[in-house]
Amino acid sequence: MSYINRIVIHCAATTNGRRLANARETAAAVIDRWHKDRGFRRSTPFVNEFSPGLRHIGYHFVIDTNGTVEKGRAIGETGAHAKGYNTGSIGICLVGTDKFTQAQWEALALLYADLVEKYPRAVVCGHRDLSPDLNGDGKITSNEWTKICPGFDVDSWETQLLSPRDEWICEEHL
């Protein structure tokens, strides 16, 4: 187990509003399969004790378009979601790319509130905010992003009291 100093919000880079899950497979199971194909692998002690069906998933939480929150890795288990920032972090993945359903926003706000209460010193950011500061000005700007993930400005979302902007919301399409 490690000290939690960062909570990183991601997107799955999938069609906005479209569920990954089907009757046989959850969104976390789909992402687990993708991560297996990329060579990710969880440590045996953690897999045996927490989410044993997800042997490769890099995220700690996955939020599907219907608002379902699935647990992937255990809190404190080193993730595989933000290269160079996996130790001591929690990875949250929203299904979609840059617009999310109202159910996802509500689930994210609840999860956020729970995690910041438990880990008040943790910095909350988007994956894109971990891009290199190429010009050294102390700010990561859009021209420096290596990814758009999670497709919205986490700082703005926090400043707006966890309310998404209209342009960040989409309808769920089953």
Coordinates of C-alpha atoms in Angstrom, one line a residue:
M1 CA 0.0 0.0 0.0
S2 CA 1.2 3.5 -0.7
Y3 CA 0.4 7.0 0.3
I4 CA -2.3 8.6 -1.9
N5 CA -1.1 12.0 -3.2
R6 CA -2.9 12.2 -6.5
I7 CA -6.3 11.4 -8.0
V8 CA -6.2 11.3 -11.8
I9 CA -9.3 11.5 -14.0
H10 CA -9.2 9.8 -17.4
C11 CA -11.5 9.0 -20.3
A12 CA -11.7 5.8 -22.2
A13 CA -11.4 7.5 -25.6
T14 CA -14.6 5.8 -26.7
T15 CA -17.8 7.0 -28.3
N16 CA -19.5 9.6 -26.1
G17 CA -22.7 8.3 -24.4
R18 CA -22.2 4.7 -25.7
R19 CA -21.8 2.0 -23.1
L20 CA -18.9 -0.4 -23.4
A21 CA -20.7 -3.1 -21.4
N22 CA -23.2 -5.6 -22.7
A23 CA -25.2 -8.4 -21.1
R24 CA -22.1 -10.6 -20.8
E25 CA -19.4 -8.0 -20.0
T26 CA -19.0 -4.9 -17.8
A27 CA -17.1 -1.7 -18.9
A28 CA -14.3 -2.6 -16.5
A29 CA -14.1 -6.1 -18.1
V30 CA -13.8 -4.5 -21.5
I31 CA -11.0 -2.1 -20.3
D32 CA -9.4 -5.0 -18.5
R33 CA -9.2 -6.8 -21.9
W34 CA -7.7 -3.7 -23.6
H35 CA -5.1 -3.4 -20.8
K36 CA -4.2 -7.1 -21.1
D37 CA -3.6 -6.5 -24.9
R38 CA -1.3 -3.7 -23.9
G39 CA 0.7 -5.9 -21.5
F40 CA -0.6 -4.5 -18.2
R41 CA -0.7 -7.0 -15.3
R42 CA -1.7 -6.7 -11.7
S43 CA 0.3 -8.1 -8.8
T44 CA -0.9 -11.6 -7.7
P45 CA -1.5 -10.7 -4.0
F46 CA -3.8 -7.8 -5.0
V47 CA -5.6 -9.8 -7.7
N48 CA -6.3 -12.6 -5.3
E49 CA -7.8 -10.2 -2.7
F50 CA -9.5 -7.5 -4.8
S51 CA -11.4 -7.7 -8.1
P52 CA -10.0 -11.1 -9.0
G53 CA -11.8 -11.1 -12.4
L54 CA -9.9 -8.0 -13.5
R55 CA -6.3 -9.2 -13.8
H56 CA -5.0 -6.4 -16.0
I57 CA -7.0 -3.2 -15.5
G58 CA -4.9 -0.2 -14.8
Y59 CA -7.6 2.0 -13.2
H60 CA -9.0 1.9 -9.7
F61 CA -12.5 3.0 -10.8
V62 CA -14.5 2.9 -14.1
I63 CA -17.6 5.0 -14.5
D64 CA -19.9 3.7 -17.3
T65 CA -22.4 5.9 -19.1
N66 CA -25.3 4.7 -16.9
G67 CA -23.4 6.0 -13.8
T68 CA -22.3 2.5 -12.6
V69 CA -19.0 2.8 -10.7
E70 CA -16.9 -0.4 -10.9
K71 CA -13.8 -1.0 -8.8
G72 CA -10.7 -2.2 -10.7
R73 CA -7.5 -2.0 -8.6
A74 CA -7.5 -1.7 -4.9
I75 CA -6.8 1.7 -3.4
G76 CA -3.1 1.7 -2.6
E77 CA -2.3 -0.8 -5.3
T78 CA 0.0 0.9 -7.9
G79 CA -2.1 1.7 -11.0
A80 CA -1.2 1.6 -14.6
H81 CA -2.9 4.7 -15.8
A82 CA -0.5 7.6 -15.9
K83 CA 3.1 6.8 -16.7
G84 CA 5.4 8.3 -14.1
Y85 CA 2.5 9.1 -11.7
N86 CA 1.1 5.6 -10.9
T87 CA 2.6 5.2 -7.4
G88 CA 0.5 6.9 -4.8
S89 CA -2.3 7.8 -7.2
I90 CA -5.9 6.7 -7.9
G91 CA -7.0 6.4 -11.5
I92 CA -10.7 7.1 -12.4
C93 CA -11.8 6.4 -16.0
L94 CA -15.0 7.8 -17.5
V95 CA -16.4 5.9 -20.5
G96 CA -16.4 8.3 -23.4
T97 CA -14.0 10.9 -24.7
D98 CA -15.0 14.5 -24.0
K99 CA -18.7 14.5 -23.2
F100 CA -20.3 12.4 -20.4
T101 CA -23.8 11.6 -19.3
Q102 CA -25.5 13.3 -16.4
A103 CA -25.4 9.9 -14.6
Q104 CA -21.6 9.8 -15.0
W105 CA -21.2 13.4 -13.7
E106 CA -23.3 12.6 -10.7
A107 CA -21.3 9.4 -10.0
L108 CA -18.0 11.2 -10.5
A109 CA -19.1 13.9 -8.0
L110 CA -20.0 11.3 -5.4
L111 CA -16.8 9.4 -5.9
Y112 CA -14.8 12.6 -5.9
A113 CA -16.4 13.7 -2.6
D114 CA -15.6 10.4 -1.0
L115 CA -12.0 10.3 -2.1
V116 CA -11.1 13.9 -1.2
E117 CA -12.6 13.3 2.2
K118 CA -10.4 10.2 2.7
Y119 CA -7.3 11.7 1.0
P120 CA -7.6 15.5 1.6
R121 CA -4.0 16.2 0.6
A122 CA -4.3 14.5 -2.8
V123 CA -4.2 16.7 -5.9
V124 CA -7.1 16.0 -8.3
C125 CA -6.2 16.5 -11.9
G126 CA -6.9 15.2 -15.4
H127 CA -4.5 12.9 -17.2
R128 CA -3.7 15.7 -19.6
D129 CA -2.5 17.9 -16.7
L130 CA 0.4 15.5 -16.2
S131 CA 1.8 16.3 -19.6
P132 CA 5.3 17.9 -19.6
D133 CA 5.6 21.6 -19.0
L134 CA 7.5 22.2 -22.3
N135 CA 8.1 26.0 -21.8
G136 CA 8.8 25.8 -18.1
D137 CA 6.2 28.4 -17.1
G138 CA 4.7 26.2 -14.4
K139 CA 1.4 25.7 -16.3
I140 CA 0.4 22.8 -18.6
T141 CA -1.4 24.5 -21.5
S142 CA -3.3 22.9 -24.4
N143 CA -0.3 23.1 -26.8
E144 CA 1.7 21.0 -24.3
W145 CA -0.9 18.2 -23.8
T146 CA 0.2 14.8 -24.9
K147 CA -3.5 13.6 -24.5
I148 CA -6.8 15.4 -24.2
C149 CA -7.9 12.9 -21.5
P150 CA -10.3 13.4 -19.7
G151 CA -11.7 15.8 -22.3
F152 CA -12.7 18.5 -19.8
D153 CA -10.9 20.9 -17.5
V154 CA -10.8 19.3 -14.0
D155 CA -9.9 22.6 -12.3
S156 CA -12.9 24.3 -13.9
W157 CA -15.2 21.4 -12.9
E158 CA -13.9 21.7 -9.3
T159 CA -14.3 25.5 -9.3
Q160 CA -17.9 25.2 -10.6
L161 CA -18.7 23.1 -7.5
L162 CA -18.5 19.8 -9.4
S163 CA -21.1 21.0 -12.0
P164 CA -20.2 20.2 -15.6
R165 CA -20.5 22.8 -18.3
D166 CA -23.3 22.1 -20.8
E167 CA -20.7 21.3 -23.6
W168 CA -19.4 18.5 -21.4
I169 CA -22.7 16.7 -21.2
C170 CA -24.2 14.1 -23.6
E171 CA -27.1 11.8 -23.7
E172 CA -26.7 8.1 -23.0
H173 CA -27.1 5.9 -26.1
L174 CA -27.4 2.3 -25.3

